[in-house]
Short mmCIF file of C-alpha atoms and ligand atoms in Angstrom, two decimals:
data_model
loop_
_atom_site.label_atom_id
_atom_site.label_comp_id
_atom_site.label_asym_id
_atom_site.label_seq_id
_atom_site.Cartn_x
_atom_site.Cartn_y
_atom_site.Cartn_z
CA MET A 1159 0.15 121.77 44.14
CA ASN A 1160 -2.70 120.62 41.99
CA ASN A 1161 -5.62 119.68 44.26
CA THR A 1162 -7.10 117.02 42.04
CA ILE A 1163 -4.78 114.10 42.40
CA HIS A 1164 -4.97 110.94 40.35
CA GLN A 1165 -7.40 108.45 41.93
CA PRO A 1166 -6.76 104.76 41.26
CA GLU A 1167 -9.85 103.73 39.31
CA TRP A 1168 -10.50 100.69 41.45
CA LEU A 1169 -11.46 102.98 44.34
CA ASP A 1170 -14.64 104.03 42.48
CA ASN A 1171 -16.50 100.93 43.65
CA ALA A 1172 -14.15 99.48 46.25
CA VAL A 1173 -15.57 97.90 49.37
CA PHE A 1174 -12.80 97.17 51.90
CA TYR A 1175 -12.58 94.35 54.44
CA GLU A 1176 -10.34 95.06 57.41
CA ILE A 1177 -8.38 92.07 58.63
CA TYR A 1178 -6.66 91.90 61.97
CA PRO A 1179 -4.20 89.19 61.03
CA GLN A 1180 -3.74 87.64 64.41
CA SER A 1181 -7.46 86.96 64.74
CA PHE A 1182 -8.58 85.92 61.30
CA ASN A 1183 -7.59 82.37 60.42
CA ASP A 1184 -4.88 80.18 61.87
CA THR A 1185 -3.49 77.57 59.46
CA ASN A 1186 -0.56 76.31 61.55
CA ALA A 1187 -2.32 75.61 64.84
CA ASP A 1188 -0.33 78.03 66.99
CA GLY A 1189 -3.46 79.88 68.11
CA ILE A 1190 -2.59 83.01 66.05
CA GLY A 1191 -3.92 83.83 62.64
CA ASP A 1192 -1.50 83.98 59.73
CA ILE A 1193 -1.10 85.29 56.18
CA ASN A 1194 -1.82 81.92 54.58
CA GLY A 1195 -5.03 81.92 56.59
CA ILE A 1196 -6.07 85.09 54.86
CA THR A 1197 -5.18 83.70 51.43
CA GLU A 1198 -7.30 80.66 52.24
CA LYS A 1199 -10.27 82.91 52.96
CA LEU A 1200 -10.14 85.07 49.82
CA ASP A 1201 -13.15 83.15 48.50
CA TYR A 1202 -15.13 84.11 51.57
CA ILE A 1203 -14.23 87.77 51.31
CA GLN A 1204 -14.93 87.91 47.60
CA GLU A 1205 -18.18 86.02 47.92
CA LEU A 1206 -19.32 88.64 50.41
CA GLY A 1207 -18.65 91.20 47.71
CA CYS A 1208 -15.61 92.97 49.17
CA THR A 1209 -13.06 94.01 46.58
CA ALA A 1210 -10.13 95.04 48.76
CA ILE A 1211 -8.44 94.23 52.06
CA TRP A 1212 -6.82 96.46 54.61
CA LEU A 1213 -4.40 94.39 56.62
CA ASN A 1214 -3.35 95.65 60.06
CA PRO A 1215 0.44 95.69 60.69
CA CYS A 1216 1.94 92.27 60.06
CA PHE A 1217 5.64 93.09 60.52
CA LYS A 1218 8.24 91.97 63.05
CA SER A 1219 7.39 93.50 66.36
CA PRO A 1220 7.62 92.92 70.09
CA PHE A 1221 3.83 93.28 70.03
CA GLY A 1222 3.47 95.76 72.83
CA ASP A 1223 0.81 97.46 70.69
CA ALA A 1224 -0.35 94.50 68.65
CA GLY A 1225 2.13 95.27 65.87
CA TYR A 1226 1.78 99.06 65.81
CA ASP A 1227 5.22 98.96 67.38
CA VAL A 1228 7.26 97.92 64.35
CA GLU A 1229 10.74 96.43 64.86
CA ASP A 1230 11.45 95.79 61.18
CA TYR A 1231 9.33 97.31 58.46
CA TYR A 1232 10.79 94.98 55.83
CA THR A 1233 10.00 91.61 57.37
CA VAL A 1234 6.68 89.84 58.04
CA ALA A 1235 6.43 88.73 61.65
CA PRO A 1236 7.34 85.02 61.77
CA ARG A 1237 4.10 84.28 63.65
CA TYR A 1238 2.22 85.39 60.51
CA GLY A 1239 4.52 83.64 58.03
CA THR A 1240 7.07 85.02 55.58
CA ASN A 1241 7.41 87.82 53.04
CA GLU A 1242 6.81 85.18 50.36
CA ASP A 1243 3.46 84.34 51.95
CA LEU A 1244 2.50 87.98 51.83
CA VAL A 1245 3.53 88.34 48.21
CA ARG A 1246 1.53 85.23 47.42
CA LEU A 1247 -1.48 86.84 49.08
CA PHE A 1248 -1.02 89.95 46.84
CA ASN A 1249 -0.80 87.78 43.78
CA LYS A 1250 -3.79 85.57 44.61
CA ALA A 1251 -5.86 88.67 45.38
CA HIS A 1252 -4.86 90.32 42.11
CA LYS A 1253 -5.83 87.26 40.14
CA ARG A 1254 -9.34 87.78 41.45
CA GLY A 1255 -9.28 91.48 40.68
CA MET A 1256 -8.95 92.25 44.43
CA HIS A 1257 -6.51 94.66 46.11
CA VAL A 1258 -4.58 94.56 49.35
CA ILE A 1259 -3.36 97.60 51.28
CA LEU A 1260 -0.93 97.39 54.17
CA ASP A 1261 -0.80 99.38 57.37
CA LEU A 1262 2.05 101.87 57.42
CA VAL A 1263 3.15 103.17 60.79
CA PRO A 1264 5.31 106.20 60.08
CA GLY A 1265 5.08 108.04 63.43
CA HIS A 1266 6.96 105.68 65.71
CA THR A 1267 8.73 102.37 65.97
CA ALA A 1268 9.26 99.78 68.71
CA VAL A 1269 12.13 100.40 71.10
CA THR A 1270 13.61 97.21 69.73
CA HIS A 1271 13.95 98.65 66.20
CA GLU A 1272 17.59 98.78 65.06
CA TRP A 1273 17.23 102.47 64.28
CA PHE A 1274 16.32 103.16 67.92
CA LYS A 1275 19.15 101.01 69.25
CA GLN A 1276 21.58 103.02 67.17
CA SER A 1277 19.91 106.25 68.09
CA MET A 1278 20.35 105.56 71.78
CA LYS A 1279 24.14 105.41 71.44
CA ALA A 1280 26.31 108.17 72.84
CA GLN A 1281 28.42 108.30 69.73
CA ARG A 1282 26.94 110.18 66.76
CA ASN A 1283 25.83 107.89 63.91
CA GLU A 1284 23.43 107.72 60.99
CA PHE A 1285 20.42 107.30 63.31
CA THR A 1286 21.20 109.92 65.96
CA ASP A 1287 18.53 112.24 64.53
CA ARG A 1288 16.08 109.56 63.39
CA TYR A 1289 13.94 110.20 66.50
CA VAL A 1290 12.89 113.30 68.39
CA TRP A 1291 15.44 113.70 71.24
CA THR A 1292 16.05 116.54 73.62
CA ASP A 1293 19.70 117.22 74.24
CA SER A 1294 19.66 116.64 77.95
CA ILE A 1295 18.18 113.83 80.03
CA TRP A 1296 16.84 116.57 82.34
CA GLU A 1297 14.80 118.24 79.59
CA GLU A 1298 11.51 116.60 78.62
CA PRO A 1299 9.95 117.20 75.20
CA GLN A 1300 6.97 119.21 76.43
CA GLY A 1301 3.54 117.78 75.92
CA MET A 1302 4.79 114.57 74.28
CA GLY A 1303 5.80 112.18 77.02
CA CYS A 1304 9.22 110.57 76.77
CA ILE A 1305 11.50 107.59 77.13
CA ARG A 1306 14.56 108.39 79.25
CA GLY A 1307 17.14 106.77 81.39
CA ILE A 1308 17.67 103.74 79.16
CA SER A 1309 20.24 105.15 76.72
CA ASP A 1310 23.93 105.98 76.88
CA ARG A 1311 23.00 109.07 74.96
CA ASP A 1312 22.23 112.15 77.09
CA GLY A 1313 18.67 113.10 76.19
CA SER A 1314 14.99 112.24 76.45
CA CYS A 1315 13.25 110.74 73.46
CA ALA A 1316 9.67 111.91 72.72
CA VAL A 1317 7.02 109.23 72.40
CA ASN A 1318 4.21 109.19 69.89
CA PHE A 1319 1.58 106.95 71.49
CA PHE A 1320 2.36 104.37 74.18
CA SER A 1321 5.51 105.12 76.17
CA HIS A 1322 7.39 102.31 74.36
CA GLN A 1323 6.85 103.94 70.96
CA PRO A 1324 9.58 106.47 70.29
CA ALA A 1325 8.59 109.31 67.92
CA LEU A 1326 10.30 109.33 64.57
CA ASN A 1327 11.73 112.72 63.66
CA TYR A 1328 10.10 114.58 60.73
CA GLY A 1329 11.05 117.88 62.29
CA PHE A 1330 9.17 120.74 63.96
CA TYR A 1331 7.07 123.22 62.06
CA LYS A 1332 8.18 125.96 64.38
CA PRO A 1333 11.29 124.92 66.23
CA GLU A 1334 11.73 126.72 69.51
CA ARG A 1335 14.43 124.82 71.35
CA PRO A 1336 17.88 124.00 69.99
CA TRP A 1337 17.11 120.27 69.78
CA GLN A 1338 13.94 120.84 67.75
CA GLN A 1339 15.01 120.43 64.17
CA PRO A 1340 13.32 122.12 61.23
CA MET A 1341 11.61 119.88 58.71
CA ASP A 1342 14.34 120.41 56.13
CA ALA A 1343 17.24 119.47 58.50
CA PRO A 1344 19.21 116.39 57.44
CA GLY A 1345 17.71 114.16 60.22
CA PRO A 1346 14.06 114.76 59.33
CA VAL A 1347 14.79 114.56 55.58
CA ALA A 1348 16.52 111.21 56.11
CA THR A 1349 13.51 109.88 58.08
CA ARG A 1350 11.18 110.92 55.30
CA GLU A 1351 13.36 109.23 52.72
CA ALA A 1352 13.53 106.08 54.83
CA LEU A 1353 9.71 106.03 54.88
CA LYS A 1354 9.67 106.26 51.07
CA ASP A 1355 12.06 103.30 50.91
CA ILE A 1356 9.68 101.23 53.00
CA MET A 1357 6.76 102.18 50.77
CA ARG A 1358 8.79 101.50 47.64
CA PHE A 1359 9.72 98.06 48.94
CA TRP A 1360 6.14 96.89 49.54
CA LEU A 1361 4.65 98.59 46.55
CA SER A 1362 7.26 96.90 44.38
CA ALA A 1363 6.37 93.63 46.04
CA GLY A 1364 2.76 94.02 44.87
CA CYS A 1365 0.90 95.79 47.67
CA ASP A 1366 -1.73 98.18 46.42
CA GLY A 1367 -1.36 101.03 48.87
CA PHE A 1368 -1.40 101.91 52.52
CA ARG A 1369 -3.62 102.80 55.39
CA VAL A 1370 -1.45 105.28 57.27
CA ASP A 1371 -1.40 105.24 61.06
CA MET A 1372 -1.73 108.60 62.81
CA ALA A 1373 -0.98 110.32 59.55
CA GLY A 1374 -1.84 113.79 60.77
CA SER A 1375 0.66 113.99 63.58
CA LEU A 1376 4.07 113.48 62.03
CA VAL A 1377 5.52 117.00 62.13
CA LYS A 1378 5.62 118.37 65.69
CA HIS A 1379 4.44 121.78 66.90
CA ASP A 1380 2.35 121.97 63.79
CA GLU A 1381 -0.86 123.51 65.01
CA ASP A 1382 -2.58 123.95 61.58
CA SER A 1383 -0.96 120.80 60.14
CA LYS A 1384 0.81 122.89 57.51
CA GLY A 1385 4.06 121.01 58.06
CA THR A 1386 2.46 117.58 58.01
CA ILE A 1387 0.52 118.46 54.87
CA ALA A 1388 3.76 119.60 53.19
CA LEU A 1389 5.43 116.36 54.24
CA TRP A 1390 2.63 114.28 52.65
CA GLN A 1391 2.71 116.42 49.50
CA ASN A 1392 6.37 115.52 49.18
CA ILE A 1393 5.45 111.83 49.50
CA ARG A 1394 2.59 112.35 46.99
CA ALA A 1395 5.14 113.67 44.47
CA PHE A 1396 7.19 110.49 44.98
CA LEU A 1397 4.10 108.30 44.52
CA ASP A 1398 2.94 110.19 41.40
CA GLU A 1399 6.36 109.57 39.95
CA GLU A 1400 6.85 105.94 40.93
CA PHE A 1401 3.53 104.41 42.01
CA PRO A 1402 0.64 106.52 40.72
CA ASP A 1403 -1.84 103.66 41.31
CA ALA A 1404 -1.03 103.18 44.95
CA ALA A 1405 -4.10 103.88 47.08
CA MET A 1406 -3.58 106.00 50.18
CA ILE A 1407 -5.97 106.29 53.10
CA SER A 1408 -5.14 108.20 56.26
CA GLU A 1409 -6.05 107.82 59.87
CA TRP A 1410 -6.36 111.58 60.23
CA GLY A 1411 -10.05 112.46 60.54
CA GLU A 1412 -9.74 115.83 58.90
CA PRO A 1413 -10.31 115.03 55.19
CA ASP A 1414 -9.90 118.63 54.07
CA LYS A 1415 -6.26 118.44 55.31
CA SER A 1416 -5.38 114.90 54.39
CA ILE A 1417 -6.70 115.22 50.86
CA ILE A 1418 -4.69 118.43 50.27
CA GLY A 1419 -1.77 116.37 51.56
CA GLY A 1420 -2.34 113.94 48.68
CA PHE A 1421 -4.34 111.15 50.31
CA HIS A 1422 -7.17 109.68 48.27
CA MET A 1423 -9.28 108.84 51.29
CA ASP A 1424 -9.60 109.69 54.94
CA PHE A 1425 -11.53 107.91 57.67
CA LEU A 1426 -14.30 109.35 59.73
CA LEU A 1427 -12.98 108.50 63.17
CA HIS A 1428 -14.46 107.44 66.47
CA PHE A 1429 -12.65 110.44 68.04
CA GLY A 1430 -12.54 114.02 66.89
CA PRO A 1431 -15.42 116.19 65.76
CA SER A 1432 -17.21 113.82 63.31
CA HIS A 1433 -20.14 112.73 65.58
CA TYR A 1434 -19.70 109.29 64.05
CA ASN A 1435 -20.07 107.61 67.41
CA ASP A 1436 -23.39 109.31 68.07
CA LEU A 1437 -24.72 107.12 65.33
CA PHE A 1438 -23.59 103.76 66.65
CA ARG A 1439 -21.73 103.76 69.95
CA CYS A 1440 -23.30 105.70 72.81
CA ALA A 1441 -26.15 105.18 75.26
CA GLU A 1442 -28.89 105.96 72.77
CA PRO A 1443 -27.33 105.64 69.33
CA TYR A 1444 -29.12 107.13 66.35
CA PHE A 1445 -29.13 103.74 64.68
CA SER A 1446 -31.13 102.06 67.45
CA LYS A 1447 -34.78 101.77 68.27
CA ARG A 1448 -34.03 103.51 71.59
CA GLY A 1449 -32.36 106.43 69.80
CA LYS A 1450 -34.19 109.69 70.54
CA GLY A 1451 -32.18 112.31 68.86
CA SER A 1452 -31.45 113.04 65.29
CA ALA A 1453 -28.46 112.62 63.02
CA LYS A 1454 -28.26 116.40 62.61
CA GLU A 1455 -24.85 116.92 64.22
CA PHE A 1456 -23.33 114.10 62.23
CA VAL A 1457 -24.92 115.32 58.98
CA GLU A 1458 -23.71 118.88 59.63
CA ALA A 1459 -20.16 117.74 60.31
CA TYR A 1460 -20.22 115.39 57.32
CA LYS A 1461 -21.56 118.10 54.98
CA LYS A 1462 -18.81 120.50 56.02
CA ASN A 1463 -16.13 117.95 55.19
CA TYR A 1464 -17.90 116.79 52.06
CA ASP A 1465 -18.17 120.28 50.64
CA LYS A 1466 -14.46 120.77 51.16
CA THR A 1467 -13.44 117.47 49.61
CA ASN A 1468 -16.11 116.69 47.00
CA GLY A 1469 -14.49 115.84 43.70
CA LYS A 1470 -11.01 115.74 45.26
CA GLY A 1471 -11.01 112.76 47.55
CA LEU A 1472 -13.16 110.35 49.54
CA ILE A 1473 -14.44 110.26 53.11
CA CYS A 1474 -14.67 106.66 54.30
CA ILE A 1475 -17.01 105.45 57.04
CA PRO A 1476 -15.96 102.21 58.70
CA SER A 1477 -18.34 99.72 60.31
CA GLY A 1478 -15.82 99.60 63.08
CA ASN A 1479 -12.14 98.83 63.53
CA HIS A 1480 -9.69 97.25 65.91
CA ASP A 1481 -9.78 100.37 68.13
CA MET A 1482 -13.49 100.69 68.71
CA ASP A 1483 -16.29 98.70 70.22
CA ARG A 1484 -17.96 96.15 67.97
CA LEU A 1485 -21.16 97.55 66.45
CA ALA A 1486 -23.04 94.63 68.01
CA ARG A 1487 -22.20 95.89 71.53
CA THR A 1488 -24.77 98.65 71.14
CA LEU A 1489 -26.99 97.53 68.22
CA ASP A 1490 -29.25 94.44 67.94
CA LEU A 1491 -29.66 92.41 64.82
CA ASP A 1492 -32.42 94.51 63.20
CA GLU A 1493 -30.59 97.65 64.03
CA LEU A 1494 -27.37 96.28 62.53
CA ARG A 1495 -29.16 95.62 59.25
CA VAL A 1496 -30.35 99.25 59.07
CA ALA A 1497 -26.88 100.49 60.08
CA PHE A 1498 -25.37 98.52 57.18
CA ALA A 1499 -27.95 99.96 54.77
CA PHE A 1500 -26.49 103.34 55.72
CA LEU A 1501 -22.82 102.33 55.75
CA LEU A 1502 -23.05 100.67 52.36
CA SER A 1503 -24.87 103.49 50.65
CA MET A 1504 -22.76 106.46 51.64
CA PRO A 1505 -20.13 108.06 49.40
CA GLY A 1506 -16.52 107.07 49.87
CA ALA A 1507 -15.30 103.50 50.13
CA PRO A 1508 -16.98 101.53 52.93
CA PHE A 1509 -14.77 99.54 55.31
CA ILE A 1510 -16.17 96.43 57.00
CA TYR A 1511 -14.26 95.28 60.09
CA TYR A 1512 -13.84 91.45 59.97
CA GLY A 1513 -16.76 89.73 61.71
CA ASP A 1514 -19.00 92.78 61.71
CA GLU A 1515 -20.81 91.25 58.72
CA ILE A 1516 -22.00 88.40 60.97
CA GLY A 1517 -22.60 90.67 64.01
CA MET A 1518 -19.68 89.39 66.02
CA ARG A 1519 -19.97 90.58 69.58
CA TYR A 1520 -17.64 92.54 71.78
CA VAL A 1521 -16.24 89.97 74.24
CA GLU A 1522 -16.75 91.47 77.70
CA GLY A 1523 -14.40 91.21 80.65
CA LEU A 1524 -11.14 90.29 78.94
CA THR A 1525 -7.70 91.06 80.29
CA SER A 1526 -5.73 93.24 77.90
CA VAL A 1527 -3.83 91.41 75.18
CA GLU A 1528 -0.81 93.12 73.53
CA GLY A 1529 -1.75 96.62 74.50
CA GLY A 1530 -5.39 96.22 73.54
CA TYR A 1531 -6.95 97.22 76.88
CA GLY A 1532 -10.66 98.09 76.25
CA ARG A 1533 -10.05 97.34 72.57
CA THR A 1534 -9.31 93.65 73.23
CA GLY A 1535 -12.98 92.62 73.23
CA SER A 1536 -13.27 93.79 69.62
CA ARG A 1537 -10.25 91.78 68.51
CA SER A 1538 -11.35 88.24 69.32
CA PRO A 1539 -10.78 85.47 66.73
CA MET A 1540 -13.16 85.23 63.80
CA GLN A 1541 -16.05 82.78 64.16
CA TRP A 1542 -16.10 80.69 61.00
CA ASN A 1543 -18.29 77.76 61.91
CA LYS A 1544 -19.70 75.68 64.74
CA GLY A 1545 -16.55 73.52 65.07
CA LEU A 1546 -13.60 73.66 67.46
CA ASN A 1547 -12.67 77.24 68.28
CA ALA A 1548 -15.34 78.30 65.84
CA GLY A 1549 -13.09 77.07 63.04
CA PHE A 1550 -10.47 79.73 63.71
CA SER A 1551 -7.69 77.39 64.87
CA SER A 1552 -7.07 73.79 65.77
CA ALA A 1553 -4.81 74.81 68.67
CA PRO A 1554 -5.98 74.05 72.21
CA LYS A 1555 -8.41 76.69 73.32
CA SER A 1556 -5.99 77.96 75.98
CA LYS A 1557 -3.50 78.94 73.22
CA LEU A 1558 -5.87 81.19 71.27
CA TYR A 1559 -4.57 84.74 70.72
CA ILE A 1560 -7.63 86.17 72.49
CA GLN A 1561 -10.44 84.31 74.17
CA GLN A 1562 -13.49 83.90 71.89
CA ASP A 1563 -17.10 84.75 72.48
CA GLU A 1564 -18.22 81.71 74.50
CA SER A 1565 -21.97 82.20 74.18
CA PRO A 1566 -23.78 79.18 72.80
CA ASP A 1567 -25.57 81.32 70.22
CA ARG A 1568 -22.45 83.11 68.95
CA PRO A 1569 -22.82 83.97 65.28
CA ASP A 1570 -20.69 82.18 62.72
CA ALA A 1571 -19.94 82.75 59.05
CA GLU A 1572 -20.84 79.32 57.77
CA SER A 1573 -24.35 79.26 59.22
CA GLN A 1574 -25.01 82.79 58.10
CA THR A 1575 -23.73 82.16 54.58
CA ALA A 1576 -26.27 79.39 54.27
CA ASP A 1577 -29.12 81.44 55.68
CA GLU A 1578 -30.77 84.00 53.37
CA THR A 1579 -32.24 85.80 56.31
CA SER A 1580 -28.94 86.34 58.18
CA LEU A 1581 -27.12 89.59 58.67
CA ARG A 1582 -24.31 88.36 56.41
CA SER A 1583 -26.74 87.72 53.59
CA GLU A 1584 -28.18 91.17 54.10
CA VAL A 1585 -24.71 92.75 53.97
CA LYS A 1586 -23.94 90.74 50.84
CA ARG A 1587 -27.11 91.98 49.13
CA LEU A 1588 -26.40 95.55 50.11
CA ILE A 1589 -22.88 95.31 48.68
CA ALA A 1590 -24.32 93.82 45.44
CA LEU A 1591 -26.85 96.67 45.34
CA ARG A 1592 -24.01 99.17 45.59
CA MET A 1593 -22.03 97.37 42.89
CA SER A 1594 -24.89 97.38 40.42
CA ASN A 1595 -25.93 101.03 41.00
CA PRO A 1596 -23.24 103.59 40.18
CA ALA A 1597 -25.08 106.36 42.09
CA LEU A 1598 -24.41 104.42 45.29
CA GLN A 1599 -20.67 104.07 44.70
CA SER A 1600 -17.73 106.06 46.03
CA LYS A 1601 -18.06 109.12 43.85
CA GLY A 1602 -21.86 109.35 43.56
CA LYS A 1603 -22.96 112.69 44.92
CA ILE A 1604 -24.94 113.00 48.12
CA GLU A 1605 -27.63 115.45 49.11
CA PHE A 1606 -29.28 115.18 52.52
CA ILE A 1607 -33.01 115.70 52.58
CA SER A 1608 -33.82 114.98 56.21
CA ASP A 1609 -31.70 114.14 59.23
CA GLY A 1610 -34.32 113.13 61.83
CA TYR A 1611 -36.09 109.76 61.74
CA PRO A 1612 -35.99 108.72 58.98
CA LEU A 1613 -32.70 109.85 57.54
CA VAL A 1614 -33.23 110.66 53.86
CA TYR A 1615 -30.59 111.37 51.25
CA LYS A 1616 -30.26 111.38 47.55
CA ARG A 1617 -27.33 109.73 45.81
CA SER A 1618 -26.73 110.58 42.19
CA CYS A 1619 -24.35 110.31 39.27
CA GLU A 1620 -24.76 111.15 35.62
CA SER A 1621 -26.85 108.13 34.78
CA GLN A 1622 -28.92 107.65 37.92
CA SER A 1623 -30.50 109.07 41.05
CA ILE A 1624 -31.47 107.06 44.09
CA ALA A 1625 -33.32 108.17 47.22
CA VAL A 1626 -32.23 106.33 50.34
CA VAL A 1627 -34.63 106.30 53.27
CA ILE A 1628 -33.18 104.90 56.52
CA ASN A 1629 -35.53 104.45 59.44
CA PRO A 1630 -33.76 103.14 62.56
CA SER A 1631 -36.71 104.11 64.77
CA ALA A 1632 -39.23 101.53 66.00
CA GLN A 1633 -42.06 103.59 64.45
CA SER A 1634 -43.04 103.47 60.84
CA ALA A 1635 -42.85 106.70 58.81
CA ILE A 1636 -44.19 108.24 55.64
CA VAL A 1637 -41.86 110.38 53.58
CA PRO A 1638 -43.68 112.53 50.98
CA GLY A 1639 -42.15 113.89 47.81
CA ILE A 1640 -40.37 110.76 46.57
CA SER A 1641 -41.67 108.95 43.55
CA GLY A 1642 -39.87 106.16 41.80
CA ARG A 1643 -39.25 102.49 41.78
CA VAL A 1644 -38.31 100.65 44.95
CA ILE A 1645 -35.10 98.77 44.09
CA TYR A 1646 -34.36 97.32 47.52
CA THR A 1647 -35.66 97.32 51.03
CA VAL A 1648 -34.35 96.17 54.39
CA GLY A 1649 -37.37 95.33 56.47
CA GLY A 1650 -40.59 96.58 54.85
CA ALA A 1651 -41.12 99.59 52.73
CA SER A 1652 -43.22 100.68 49.76
CA ALA A 1653 -43.45 103.66 47.43
CA GLU A 1654 -46.91 104.77 46.28
CA GLY A 1655 -48.56 108.00 45.15
CA GLY A 1656 -45.36 110.03 45.51
CA ALA A 1657 -44.63 108.97 49.06
CA VAL A 1658 -42.50 106.26 50.66
CA THR A 1659 -43.74 104.29 53.66
CA VAL A 1660 -41.05 102.71 55.76
CA GLN A 1661 -41.77 100.26 58.57
CA GLY A 1662 -40.02 100.59 61.95
CA CYS A 1663 -36.35 99.58 61.69
CA SER A 1664 -36.18 99.43 57.92
CA ALA A 1665 -34.60 101.09 54.91
CA ALA A 1666 -35.64 101.68 51.32
CA PHE A 1667 -33.81 102.43 48.10
CA ILE A 1668 -35.89 104.18 45.44
CA GLU A 1669 -34.61 104.80 41.96
CA LEU A 1670 -35.95 108.20 40.94
C1 LIG B 918 -3.87 103.86 65.79
C2 LIG B 918 -4.00 102.38 65.63
O1 LIG B 918 -5.21 102.11 64.94
C3 LIG B 918 -3.97 101.83 67.05
O2 LIG B 918 -4.34 100.49 67.08
C4 LIG B 918 -2.58 102.04 67.58
O3 LIG B 918 -2.55 101.58 68.92
C5 LIG B 918 -2.19 103.50 67.54
N1 LIG B 918 -2.55 104.15 66.29
C6 LIG B 918 -0.69 103.67 67.67
O4 LIG B 918 -0.05 103.23 66.53
#
């Protein structure tokens, strides 16, 4: 397999905006966001400077895991609207030169999916091998958890995440028990082909690619991921043939593996060995004035992955997502500005989680909604303005999908759009800076110069080199050995006599 896969050109300067559909914008007053609500806000997203959208699952579901338990991959959940609404969103986005990727959940379905209903039957049928089943109710699939005692079929079905999410069967890399099927057995092959059909359906309808849920765990007993990589290479061949411009990003967290598998991009995740959370979400995050440490561990881990993937695919750093704490839970406003200076000047496509651009807060003390648990506080409805329900919905407050931040000073998009000094305006300027300087875009190279306070790195492409100096600490600092023109600063900074002076909690961009 050729390692350098075709990259859709639009990824070169893409900035993604992640939308959690239930919490974005409600146009039919049922308290839950909808697809038309997203279409209505394309102006807002584009004005911020984002060029693409990642939409969390919006398909029919019993919503035991907020839609990551899919009941029907081919139908938009009625609470969000119709397939036609989604196609309209694709078309409207394309007219603006924007792109929309959907969330593909290949590892499991809901128990209410027709495939699973069929698979639970005692009589053999087309879906008998669609999921990972043991062949006796008394045998559990080791280390995987299981659903059992609810089917006529004699067997236990492995689960992939929550215990109501049966694991789809892509086979075992090293089958050891009779019920563990090899990857090339008819059941696993049929599952893989069914996945391609789903992708084909939405790509033909106008979607621009997929964020793939738990992409690294599809083949079981696959210690080095060789089986899962081979599976994705097979899907890559299908995409190359039929949809070469579909963008693929994995929730995997091991970019060296996912990119060999044929993904264009992989996320740095809040779990795993990336040290991403040390930067933003811990007692003394690097990006805070109280941070004491250095970014060394993060930089080391990043460099390792970067060296393995440079020129082949992109590593993407999100501001947050629907699974992690809001950035504003640990960082104050000044710190958020500096964190965004970093997030928007790293290689790979940046991902902004809806509301992070205005510093939306984590809503404390909420009861879990739809399997959110501790994640629920990061999923509260978008705050658009100072009106009823912060402009999210005209439903009675008690009907809102999740309770909103009730603080009187909660941030909102309208006020911040009008205020040049707001976080949103800062984010907008930083995106514009990225757009007008190719060295700062996805493929611009990075070289780290220092990983303490300040963090210093050089971004470069053929036509340009930019030094980025990020100083989250409360103390000012002088960085020698940099001479050039200051093209942007967050907080105060200046370059003189071959040295850059950055104030406490600031960032500087110097064209060399
Ligand atoms: C990762 C998703 O981001 C998360 O929200 C979900 O609960 C699990 N995968 C299971 O699909």
